[in-house]
Amino acid sequence: MLQAPSLAHGFHGLMYDNKTESMKTINLLQRMNIYQEVFLSVLYRVLPIQKYLEPVYFYIYTLFGLQAIYVAALYTTSWLLSGTWLSGLLAAFWYVTNRTDTTRVEFTVPLRENWALPFFAIQIAAVTCFLRPHLRPLPERLTLLAIFISTFVFSLTWQFNQFTMLVQALGLFALDSLDMLPALKATWLYMTQISALLLVCALQFLNSMILGSLLISFNLSVLIARKLQKNLKTGSFLNRLGKLLLHLFMVLCLTLFLNNIIKRFLNLKSDEHIFKFLKAKFGFGATRDFDANLYLCEEAFGPLPWNTLGRLSDTLLLHAYLFVLCITVPAALAIALRNLSSPTQPPLGETERCTVSLGPDTTYNLTHTIVFGALALSTMRMKYLWTPHVCMFAAAGLCSPEVWGLLLKVAHLYTPARVCVLRFAVPMAVLLYLGWEFWPGVMDELSELREFYDPDTVELMHWIKHLLPEQGGPELRPALSSLLSVGNPVMGLTKTLKSFSSNTPGTAVFAGSMQLLAGVKLCTGRTLTNHPHYEDSSLRARTKAVYQIYAKRPPEEVHTLLRALGADYVILEDSICYERRHQRGCRLRDLLDVANGHMMDGPGENYPDLKPAGHPRFCEEIKRDLPPYRALFTRVFQNKTFHVYKLSRSK
């Protein structure tokens, strides 16, 4: 957007992009969640900062600033739940001291989740305020507007928004069914989610993955089922329990029916790999599907490691969290049982007259932390949705008069003075411990200066984009030496390099692994056969075809597959060809062998229907430079990690 001569040219280039995927023109605004970068480019053009701040630093500082907003949202939510700013301070301290498990922004800055999760935290704060009892009409409308805006921005900036909000909607549905939330407010929250997603769908040029999301089908099903079952919350315990089970069954059937109809109508296959992954992960049958196994074999999509809980214990966060859960969960269960047992619908505003009481805002956050905790325990990558909320909820619980009041009532020691002392003394003691134990380490880490170091990758990128000095011949080397005496050697080097042709033309198409090709695009601007945006079914098919370079396939077949995608060069990585990071059965070459019906390498069991391959592994055999390979592939670059081959134009 900044390199374009105008904003109109920039938008046109994004909507009709033919420089990213080979042999295709795609709409990047539809396919990817990049509106945040578009907004920043407009802001950078408008603000008078071009002379003082480079675009990359403007980008990084914006994202780091968003993390400050993230912590502020956690602070606000904790304050709203507990009624004291002390809990907000404790939540912020816990977030910082547990930063290894609460955020990935320090080492992977431009992740979509780093854009989205601050707005998700704002949405949770707004929902917490919205669910507070006795909220006046004007603040209620303003809070609902804040929920809509934050939900919309969250959805616009992250492609996995629908799955996150589906988990949130399931929690709302459970509370609504058990009469622990005001029915009208629950309806508004369902409708806000739907309207925000539909607006995002319109901005993404009717992105079919959004229209076919389970979230839209589920929320519509809940609203329809509620209309059909008007007397759901009346009757005796057994009567209400029967109605509730019927309601659950109706919502489930309606959700599956609506989602199936929408996907059939749209011919949607973009998210099928996610459901295959979930089916295999939770034990509903093994799968040989290549796409699903790519997720299953990654450590990030495995269960939460025990050392994570150890790190959370070191800062006393896990202890405080479990303490708060041990008090609030039984209280919430008692309230749910009381609501089901009452013959008529209990008034939500009169819970203070009961011995056990939790406000709708507290029960919502309790449900939120439990459902996202279950998600994090099953899938490690999801911990970044859970651990920040753990910081907030544990801090709010330690400062909450509700929590300490319930505990002291059970122990028959309740007095308002004791509640007041405990809700301030315990958090202060924890803050003093965190400051004494961890603050010096935080300051030391801030003083560290780190540098990216990957010489093989840097050499590869330079080779693709420029002619390396040692390859420049006698004409280039004296020219480079003479630049040492020039006043501006960088400008001179740029002009000198421009006078020599690069190793690859600017229109060259590269094939290789998804992660490496993303770097090739960023560093060199070359066109790619595939890249890591795995939410597109056609791109998944391209990736599987390209990855045959690591399978047991003859050179003619590999050449045909790559040329069909327009590839001019292919990059082979020794770290993939001879991979040892994963165990047998999870190496990329094993996944390809199983998908192709071939037996895996090495000692160990194989599926009984797998057969020996008729050809050696391509990535190993091509390095022998035998005539069948040499006729189709010419090695043009090599270092300790990468091997680049140029494809012949025809067989």
XYZ file of C-alpha atoms in Angstrom:
651
model
C 0.000 0.000 0.000
C 2.884 2.396 0.733
C 4.753 1.545 -2.463
C 1.681 2.221 -4.621
C 1.521 5.710 -6.192
C -1.883 6.295 -4.578
C -4.357 4.627 -2.233
C -6.618 3.770 -5.187
C -3.752 1.978 -6.928
C -2.939 0.183 -3.681
C -6.505 -1.078 -3.239
C -6.635 -2.179 -6.868
C -3.378 -4.091 -6.431
C -4.783 -5.919 -3.415
C -8.102 -6.755 -5.068
C -6.516 -7.988 -8.321
C -3.253 -9.525 -7.126
C -1.379 -11.734 -9.610
C 2.036 -11.528 -7.933
C 1.424 -13.796 -4.947
C 0.059 -17.106 -6.265
C 1.296 -18.394 -9.605
C -1.143 -18.541 -12.506
C -3.918 -16.969 -10.397
C -5.361 -13.544 -9.734
C -6.733 -13.351 -6.206
C -8.493 -10.790 -4.035
C -6.258 -10.470 -0.983
C -8.887 -8.498 0.935
C -11.257 -11.439 0.534
C -8.789 -14.244 1.141
C -6.763 -12.835 4.031
C -7.368 -10.716 7.116
C -5.204 -7.727 6.190
C -7.525 -4.759 6.699
C -5.424 -3.754 9.711
C -2.370 -3.282 7.488
C -4.481 -1.335 4.991
C -5.697 0.946 7.789
C -2.131 1.478 9.035
C -0.952 2.373 5.531
C -3.648 5.053 5.274
C -2.722 6.326 8.742
C 0.975 6.428 7.862
C 0.259 8.447 4.717
C -1.951 10.928 6.580
C 0.148 11.508 9.703
C 3.239 13.766 9.407
C 5.642 11.067 10.629
C 7.327 9.848 7.426
C 10.501 11.833 8.165
C 10.824 10.563 11.716
C 9.565 6.961 11.673
C 10.147 4.195 9.151
C 7.100 2.106 8.168
C 8.392 -1.067 9.845
C 8.816 0.704 13.201
C 5.422 2.355 12.878
C 3.984 -1.137 12.355
C 5.837 -2.700 15.310
C 5.076 0.154 17.708
C 1.388 -0.014 16.791
C 1.266 -3.702 17.640
C 3.145 -3.209 20.903
C 0.741 -0.376 21.711
C -2.160 -2.771 21.147
C -0.689 -5.087 23.773
C -0.837 -2.178 26.229
C -4.545 -1.841 25.373
C -4.842 -5.605 25.925
C -3.472 -5.291 29.471
C -5.684 -2.240 30.094
C -8.747 -4.273 29.084
C -7.760 -7.066 31.502
C -7.236 -4.415 34.196
C -10.702 -2.958 33.560
C -12.476 -6.340 33.551
C -10.827 -7.361 36.816
C -11.770 -4.027 38.390
C -15.389 -4.402 37.241
C -15.653 -7.882 38.772
C -13.987 -7.093 42.095
C -14.851 -3.444 42.650
C -11.246 -2.393 43.338
C -8.363 -1.201 41.177
C -6.011 -3.437 43.160
C -7.223 -6.519 41.288
C -6.517 -4.803 37.971
C -2.950 -4.098 39.069
C -2.486 -7.721 40.136
C -3.888 -8.964 36.796
C -1.412 -6.760 34.913
C 1.509 -7.983 37.059
C 0.543 -11.602 36.445
C 0.229 -11.000 32.699
C 3.769 -9.566 32.555
C 5.427 -12.148 34.782
C 3.779 -14.978 32.826
C 4.427 -13.394 29.403
C 5.921 -16.654 28.065
C 2.461 -18.207 28.315
C 0.219 -15.169 27.820
C 1.475 -13.751 24.498
C 3.637 -14.479 21.456
C 4.046 -10.862 20.401
C 7.671 -10.537 21.538
C 8.983 -13.057 19.005
C 6.283 -13.220 16.298
C 5.090 -9.642 15.946
C 2.682 -9.681 12.950
C 0.566 -12.693 13.967
C -3.143 -12.177 13.328
C -3.890 -13.082 16.951
C -1.689 -10.205 18.149
C -4.031 -7.858 16.307
C -7.236 -9.619 17.347
C -6.853 -10.635 20.998
C -6.651 -7.069 22.389
C -10.078 -6.404 20.876
C -11.356 -9.731 22.228
C -10.264 -8.580 25.693
C -12.117 -5.294 25.146
C -15.202 -7.267 24.122
C -15.018 -9.373 27.313
C -14.727 -6.201 29.406
C -17.759 -4.717 27.611
C -19.782 -7.948 28.042
C -18.882 -7.975 31.757
C -20.159 -4.414 32.108
C -23.262 -5.202 30.025
C -24.216 -8.117 32.303
C -23.982 -6.121 35.513
C -27.392 -5.864 37.219
C -29.238 -2.554 37.509
C -27.479 -1.007 34.494
C -29.308 2.096 33.273
C -30.658 2.278 29.679
C -28.117 4.753 28.254
C -24.988 3.017 29.652
C -26.516 -0.286 28.538
C -26.876 0.920 24.937
C -23.361 2.382 24.913
C -21.937 -0.865 26.299
C -23.775 -2.867 23.649
C -22.293 -0.586 20.987
C -18.817 -1.217 22.455
C -19.482 -4.971 22.296
C -20.478 -4.726 18.639
C -17.464 -2.596 17.629
C -14.933 -4.766 19.479
C -16.516 -7.977 18.127
C -16.433 -6.554 14.607
C -12.758 -5.503 14.793
C -11.810 -8.815 16.416
C -13.553 -10.728 13.626
C -12.024 -8.560 10.903
C -8.447 -9.092 12.058
C -8.307 -12.892 12.612
C -9.461 -15.734 10.389
C -10.182 -18.010 13.391
C -12.595 -15.522 14.986
C -15.630 -17.706 14.288
C -14.268 -20.679 16.251
C -13.305 -18.501 19.227
C -16.709 -16.836 19.322
C -18.427 -20.214 18.924
C -16.835 -21.315 22.203
C -17.996 -18.029 23.738
C -21.516 -18.569 22.381
C -21.610 -22.098 23.855
C -20.819 -20.621 27.271
C -23.570 -18.018 26.874
C -25.990 -20.735 25.798
C -25.245 -22.832 28.897
C -25.820 -19.868 31.223
C -28.948 -18.794 29.347
C -30.409 -22.312 29.496
C -29.784 -22.497 33.255
C -31.375 -19.063 33.757
C -28.139 -17.521 35.036
C -28.243 -14.668 32.517
C -31.090 -12.292 31.642
C -32.735 -13.802 28.546
C -33.027 -10.459 26.741
C -29.343 -9.655 27.216
C -28.346 -13.113 25.993
C -30.448 -12.529 22.862
C -28.690 -9.219 22.227
C -25.295 -10.908 22.539
C -26.256 -13.648 20.054
C -27.486 -11.048 17.581
C -24.386 -8.884 18.059
C -22.134 -11.802 17.134
C -24.177 -12.545 14.015
C -24.363 -8.920 12.846
C -20.610 -8.346 13.389
C -19.746 -11.473 11.378
C -22.102 -10.514 8.543
C -20.516 -7.050 8.343
C -17.063 -8.656 8.169
C -18.388 -10.986 5.467
C -19.514 -7.987 3.427
C -16.119 -6.279 3.804
C -14.385 -9.499 2.742
C -16.418 -9.671 -0.467
C -18.837 -12.368 0.777
C -16.169 -14.694 2.124
C -17.872 -18.087 2.041
C -15.978 -19.407 5.080
C -17.771 -16.814 7.247
C -21.209 -17.533 5.806
C -20.695 -21.258 6.371
C -19.379 -20.878 9.911
C -20.845 -22.949 12.733
C -21.246 -19.778 14.800
C -23.894 -18.254 12.533
C -25.748 -21.575 12.278
C -25.591 -22.098 16.059
C -26.772 -18.611 17.023
C -29.646 -18.733 14.538
C -30.617 -22.169 15.855
C -30.671 -20.897 19.452
C -32.944 -17.992 18.518
C -35.273 -20.240 16.489
C -35.447 -22.908 19.210
C -36.245 -20.277 21.830
C -39.202 -19.070 19.740
C -40.478 -22.627 19.390
C -40.088 -23.387 23.132
C -41.612 -20.407 24.890
C -42.156 -22.011 28.327
C -38.665 -23.425 28.690
C -38.031 -21.934 32.157
C -41.209 -22.929 33.974
C -42.377 -26.086 35.743
C -40.991 -28.546 38.294
C -37.389 -29.806 38.385
C -38.000 -32.896 36.240
C -40.228 -30.938 33.876
C -37.606 -28.229 33.360
C -34.820 -30.794 33.008
C -36.784 -32.587 30.285
C -37.463 -29.305 28.490
C -33.781 -28.393 28.738
C -32.630 -31.690 27.211
C -35.185 -31.295 24.408
C -33.954 -27.741 23.856
C -30.338 -28.939 23.603
C -31.306 -31.638 21.109
C -33.317 -29.180 19.017
C -30.476 -26.625 18.908
C -27.954 -29.318 17.953
C -30.110 -30.699 15.130
C -30.971 -27.235 13.828
C -27.301 -26.185 13.874
C -26.146 -29.217 11.908
C -29.063 -28.901 9.467
C -28.547 -25.174 8.789
C -24.770 -25.518 8.493
C -25.072 -28.446 6.086
C -27.587 -26.581 3.915
C -25.415 -23.438 3.778
C -22.246 -25.377 2.932
C -23.971 -27.379 0.218
C -25.449 -24.230 -1.301
C -22.072 -22.430 -1.252
C -20.054 -25.580 -2.117
C -17.850 -24.682 0.850
C -14.763 -26.795 1.629
C -12.453 -24.171 3.153
C -12.724 -25.398 6.749
C -13.169 -29.143 6.213
C -9.547 -29.819 7.256
C -10.283 -28.299 10.681
C -13.194 -30.667 11.309
C -11.111 -33.640 10.142
C -8.433 -32.554 12.601
C -10.934 -32.212 15.465
C -12.518 -35.574 14.653
C -9.160 -37.348 14.782
C -7.863 -35.393 17.812
C -10.804 -36.239 20.040
C -10.783 -39.927 19.179
C -13.564 -40.234 16.606
C -11.421 -42.401 14.339
C -7.894 -42.207 12.973
C -7.291 -40.350 9.739
C -4.787 -40.586 6.915
C -5.791 -37.201 5.588
C -2.621 -35.252 4.821
C -3.991 -31.839 5.841
C -5.421 -33.049 9.159
C -2.219 -34.900 10.029
C -0.131 -31.764 9.430
C -1.981 -30.258 12.405
C -2.071 -33.423 14.508
C 1.696 -33.877 14.297
C 2.563 -30.351 15.378
C 3.421 -29.949 19.055
C 1.434 -26.696 19.201
C -1.778 -28.625 18.482
C -1.084 -31.298 21.081
C -2.139 -31.261 24.763
C -0.913 -28.519 27.072
C 2.529 -29.526 28.471
C 2.818 -29.961 32.217
C 5.706 -27.490 32.395
C 3.229 -24.735 31.476
C 1.322 -25.379 34.699
C 4.654 -25.397 36.544
C 5.496 -21.924 35.235
C 2.047 -20.643 36.220
C 2.576 -22.105 39.707
C 5.919 -20.328 40.128
C 4.133 -16.955 40.015
C 1.330 -18.201 42.346
C -1.136 -17.670 39.484
C -2.258 -21.292 39.281
C -2.701 -21.525 43.059
C -4.849 -18.403 43.150
C -6.850 -19.518 40.097
C -7.649 -22.944 41.568
C -8.549 -21.314 44.881
C -11.059 -19.023 43.169
C -12.464 -21.901 41.091
C -12.944 -24.072 44.192
C -15.249 -21.403 45.613
C -17.054 -20.101 42.516
C -17.728 -23.422 40.739
C -19.713 -25.008 43.629
C -21.559 -21.709 44.082
C -22.465 -21.593 40.371
C -23.630 -25.238 40.459
C -25.771 -24.508 43.519
C -27.368 -21.522 41.762
C -28.035 -23.583 38.620
C -29.642 -26.353 40.684
C -31.726 -23.803 42.582
C -32.934 -22.242 39.322
C -33.933 -25.631 37.906
C -35.701 -26.609 41.132
C -37.811 -23.461 41.408
C -41.357 -23.908 40.025
C -41.358 -20.450 38.480
C -38.696 -18.342 36.856
C -36.691 -16.645 39.675
C -36.097 -12.926 39.459
C -32.438 -12.358 38.623
C -32.214 -9.096 40.502
C -32.987 -10.644 43.900
C -30.063 -13.039 44.281
C -28.631 -11.023 47.148
C -31.396 -12.389 49.421
C -30.057 -15.926 48.888
C -27.209 -17.454 50.903
C -25.258 -18.330 47.744
C -25.117 -15.657 45.063
C -22.996 -14.822 42.029
C -23.778 -11.994 39.656
C -24.363 -12.649 35.922
C -21.064 -10.902 35.137
C -19.142 -13.253 37.446
C -20.887 -16.395 36.193
C -20.197 -15.378 32.591
C -16.464 -14.956 33.257
C -16.407 -18.206 35.230
C -17.950 -20.078 32.307
C -15.613 -18.300 29.887
C -12.498 -19.355 31.786
C -13.694 -22.964 32.117
C -14.565 -23.511 28.432
C -11.399 -21.830 27.193
C -9.409 -23.705 29.827
C -10.716 -27.008 28.488
C -9.742 -25.840 25.001
C -6.224 -24.895 26.154
C -5.687 -28.191 27.982
C -6.565 -30.110 24.827
C -4.662 -27.868 22.380
C -1.541 -26.003 23.502
C -1.861 -23.238 20.877
C -5.159 -22.191 22.469
C -3.492 -21.321 25.779
C -3.041 -17.735 24.582
C -6.832 -17.375 24.698
C -6.956 -18.785 28.230
C -3.956 -17.652 30.276
C -4.616 -13.866 30.016
C -8.159 -14.492 31.235
C -6.748 -16.647 34.041
C -4.654 -13.648 35.167
C -7.730 -11.444 35.172
C -10.117 -13.929 36.830
C -7.705 -15.028 39.557
C -6.915 -11.403 40.453
C -10.609 -10.497 40.503
C -11.374 -13.499 42.699
C -8.707 -12.663 45.274
C -10.103 -9.131 45.556
C -13.779 -10.097 45.354
C -16.084 -9.689 48.370
C -18.291 -12.409 46.836
C -15.505 -15.015 46.936
C -14.244 -14.228 50.427
C -17.810 -13.856 51.703
C -18.745 -17.340 50.450
C -15.604 -18.859 51.981
C -16.126 -17.237 55.379
C -19.822 -18.179 55.413
C -18.920 -21.821 54.839
C -16.365 -21.607 57.667
C -18.936 -19.778 59.887
C -16.478 -16.890 60.308
C -18.241 -14.268 58.211
C -18.043 -10.623 59.184
C -17.819 -7.640 56.784
C -14.573 -6.528 58.470
C -12.870 -9.878 57.846
C -13.956 -9.826 54.198
C -12.510 -6.322 53.804
C -9.182 -7.298 55.376
C -8.746 -10.473 53.319
C -9.692 -8.961 49.953
C -6.954 -6.341 50.298
C -4.276 -8.087 52.382
C -3.934 -11.249 50.262
C -3.540 -9.422 46.886
C -1.025 -7.010 48.444
C 1.039 -9.940 49.738
C 1.023 -11.542 46.276
C 2.039 -8.251 44.633
C 4.942 -7.841 47.037
C 6.097 -11.394 46.302
C 5.896 -10.856 42.518
C 7.782 -7.572 42.752
C 10.525 -9.076 44.926
C 10.911 -12.312 42.952
C 10.334 -11.377 39.300
C 10.707 -7.645 38.717
C 14.546 -7.663 38.576
C 14.385 -10.405 35.925
C 11.925 -8.368 33.874
C 14.231 -5.345 33.975
C 17.235 -7.464 32.967
C 15.325 -8.902 30.027
C 14.344 -5.425 28.844
C 18.033 -4.479 28.727
C 18.910 -7.403 26.423
C 19.570 -6.710 22.734
C 18.889 -9.671 20.447
C 19.734 -10.169 16.798
C 18.293 -12.412 14.108
C 20.874 -14.967 12.968
C 20.205 -17.398 10.132
C 23.050 -17.002 7.602
C 21.886 -19.804 5.285
C 18.437 -18.281 4.833
C 19.881 -14.791 4.396
C 22.284 -16.118 1.761
C 19.413 -17.790 -0.079
C 17.323 -14.607 -0.128
C 20.258 -12.539 -1.365
C 20.945 -15.080 -4.098
C 17.328 -14.985 -5.313
C 17.175 -11.201 -5.401
C 20.740 -10.225 -6.344
C 23.959 -11.552 -7.806
C 26.237 -12.505 -4.904
C 29.739 -10.929 -4.875
C 31.553 -14.260 -5.226
C 29.375 -15.018 -8.266
C 29.875 -11.604 -9.852
C 33.102 -12.449 -11.612
C 36.099 -10.154 -12.087
C 33.873 -7.270 -13.202
C 31.925 -7.038 -9.943
C 34.630 -7.608 -7.328
C 36.776 -4.514 -8.206
C 33.610 -2.431 -8.322
C 32.691 -3.521 -4.792
C 36.224 -2.839 -3.530
C 36.242 0.669 -4.978
C 33.056 1.511 -3.049
C 34.961 1.493 0.243
C 36.381 4.914 -0.601
C 33.068 6.392 -1.764
C 31.237 8.810 0.505
C 27.964 6.870 0.406
C 28.866 3.178 -0.067
C 25.278 1.957 0.358
C 23.983 4.079 -2.518
C 26.977 3.062 -4.615
C 26.397 -0.613 -3.889
C 22.752 -0.326 -4.879
C 23.647 1.331 -8.205
C 26.382 -1.233 -8.872
C 24.062 -4.183 -8.198
C 21.436 -2.717 -10.500
C 23.955 -2.769 -13.327
C 24.226 -6.556 -13.004
C 21.374 -8.975 -13.632
C 19.958 -10.878 -10.647
C 20.174 -14.645 -10.397
C 16.418 -15.010 -10.926
C 14.076 -12.789 -12.936
C 11.516 -10.722 -11.057
C 8.707 -12.801 -12.580
C 10.190 -16.149 -11.463
C 7.877 -18.571 -9.629
C 9.236 -20.498 -6.634
C 8.036 -23.787 -5.122
C 8.923 -25.144 -1.674
C 7.668 -25.409 1.891
C 4.959 -22.991 3.032
C 7.007 -21.309 5.763
C 10.077 -20.777 3.583
C 8.066 -19.415 0.661
C 6.440 -16.837 2.944
C 9.959 -15.529 3.607
C 10.776 -15.634 -0.115
C 7.751 -13.455 -0.858
C 8.554 -11.003 1.927
C 12.274 -10.659 1.170
C 12.341 -10.913 -2.630
C 8.812 -10.241 -3.925
C 8.878 -13.349 -6.113
C 5.687 -15.221 -7.019
C 4.895 -18.460 -5.144
C 3.160 -21.740 -5.880
C 1.904 -22.020 -2.280
C 2.090 -20.235 1.069
C 0.875 -20.689 4.686
C -2.705 -19.392 4.253
C -4.080 -22.896 4.791
C -7.755 -21.904 5.048
C -8.214 -22.116 1.259
C -9.003 -25.558 -0.192
C -7.297 -24.911 -3.541
C -4.142 -23.730 -1.758
C -4.136 -26.910 0.350
C -4.259 -28.952 -2.857
C -1.359 -26.909 -4.288
C 0.687 -27.450 -1.124
C 0.175 -31.206 -1.207
C 1.228 -31.268 -4.868
C 4.385 -29.231 -4.186
C 5.302 -31.370 -1.171
C 5.673 -34.383 -3.458
C 9.297 -33.226 -3.742
C 9.748 -34.965 -0.361
C 7.819 -38.098 -1.381
C 8.847 -41.232 -3.284
C 7.917 -40.055 -6.750
C 9.720 -40.260 -10.129
C 11.292 -37.049 -11.479
C 8.876 -36.903 -14.422
C 5.828 -36.813 -12.123
C 7.349 -34.196 -9.825
C 8.337 -32.052 -12.811
C 4.812 -32.309 -14.247
C 3.209 -31.341 -10.922
C 5.484 -28.329 -10.430
C 5.215 -27.086 -14.017
C 1.419 -27.391 -13.812
C 1.617 -24.784 -11.034
C 3.922 -22.578 -13.094
C 7.066 -23.204 -11.009
C 10.406 -22.077 -12.437
C 12.506 -22.929 -9.363
C 12.103 -25.391 -6.486
C 13.828 -25.073 -3.103
C 14.648 -28.293 -1.233
C 15.410 -28.169 2.495
C 17.623 -30.752 4.175
C 15.828 -30.074 7.467
C 12.649 -31.524 5.907
C 14.180 -34.214 3.700
C 16.194 -35.676 6.612
C 13.883 -34.550 9.398
C 14.501 -35.834 12.924
C 12.409 -33.351 14.917
C 9.263 -35.476 14.803
C 8.948 -39.141 15.605
C 8.322 -41.734 12.909
C 4.826 -41.342 11.526
C 4.797 -37.575 12.007
C 7.686 -36.569 9.759
C 6.495 -34.770 6.638
C 7.906 -37.524 4.434
C 5.936 -40.109 6.470
C 2.678 -38.175 6.051
C 3.268 -38.027 2.310
C 4.120 -41.733 2.112
C 0.934 -42.714 3.937
C -1.200 -40.359 1.817
C 0.380 -41.854 -1.340
C -0.123 -45.443 -0.142
C 3.604 -46.095 0.371
C 5.361 -47.746 3.309
C 7.223 -45.400 5.671
C 11.017 -45.412 6.048
C 12.841 -46.957 8.977
C 12.011 -49.650 11.524
C 8.478 -49.704 12.846
C 4.952 -50.709 11.977
C 3.073 -49.755 8.811
C -0.568 -49.882 7.865
C -1.246 -53.342 6.366
C -2.462 -51.959 3.030
C 0.640 -49.808 2.383
C 2.980 -51.016 -0.351
C 6.679 -50.402 -1.114
C 7.216 -47.423 -3.391
C 8.492 -48.052 -6.896
C 10.846 -45.068 -6.806
C 13.370 -43.603 -4.343
C 12.678 -40.425 -2.402
C 12.910 -37.463 -4.769
C 14.687 -35.012 -2.415
C 17.465 -37.553 -1.776
C 17.863 -38.941 -5.268
C 18.018 -35.594 -7.074
C 21.288 -34.763 -5.261
C 23.004 -37.675 -7.031
C 22.624 -35.743 -10.298
C 21.603 -38.797 -12.322
C 20.608 -38.297 -16.011
C 16.792 -38.616 -15.502
C 16.957 -35.837 -12.890
C 19.601 -33.746 -14.642
C 17.447 -33.612 -17.767
C 14.600 -31.920 -15.872
C 16.265 -30.111 -12.936
C 19.451 -28.029 -12.904
C 21.011 -27.119 -9.564
C 21.680 -23.373 -9.478
C 22.304 -22.736 -5.763
C 23.420 -24.732 -2.746
C 24.483 -24.148 0.844
C 24.403 -26.208 4.052
C 20.605 -25.986 4.320
C 19.055 -25.269 0.917
C 19.301 -26.649 -2.616
C 17.692 -24.643 -5.444
C 16.920 -26.298 -8.780
C 15.753 -24.682 -11.979
C 13.069 -26.592 -13.873
C 13.406 -27.232 -17.584
C 10.589 -25.750 -19.648
C 9.527 -29.157 -21.002
C 10.309 -32.810 -20.421
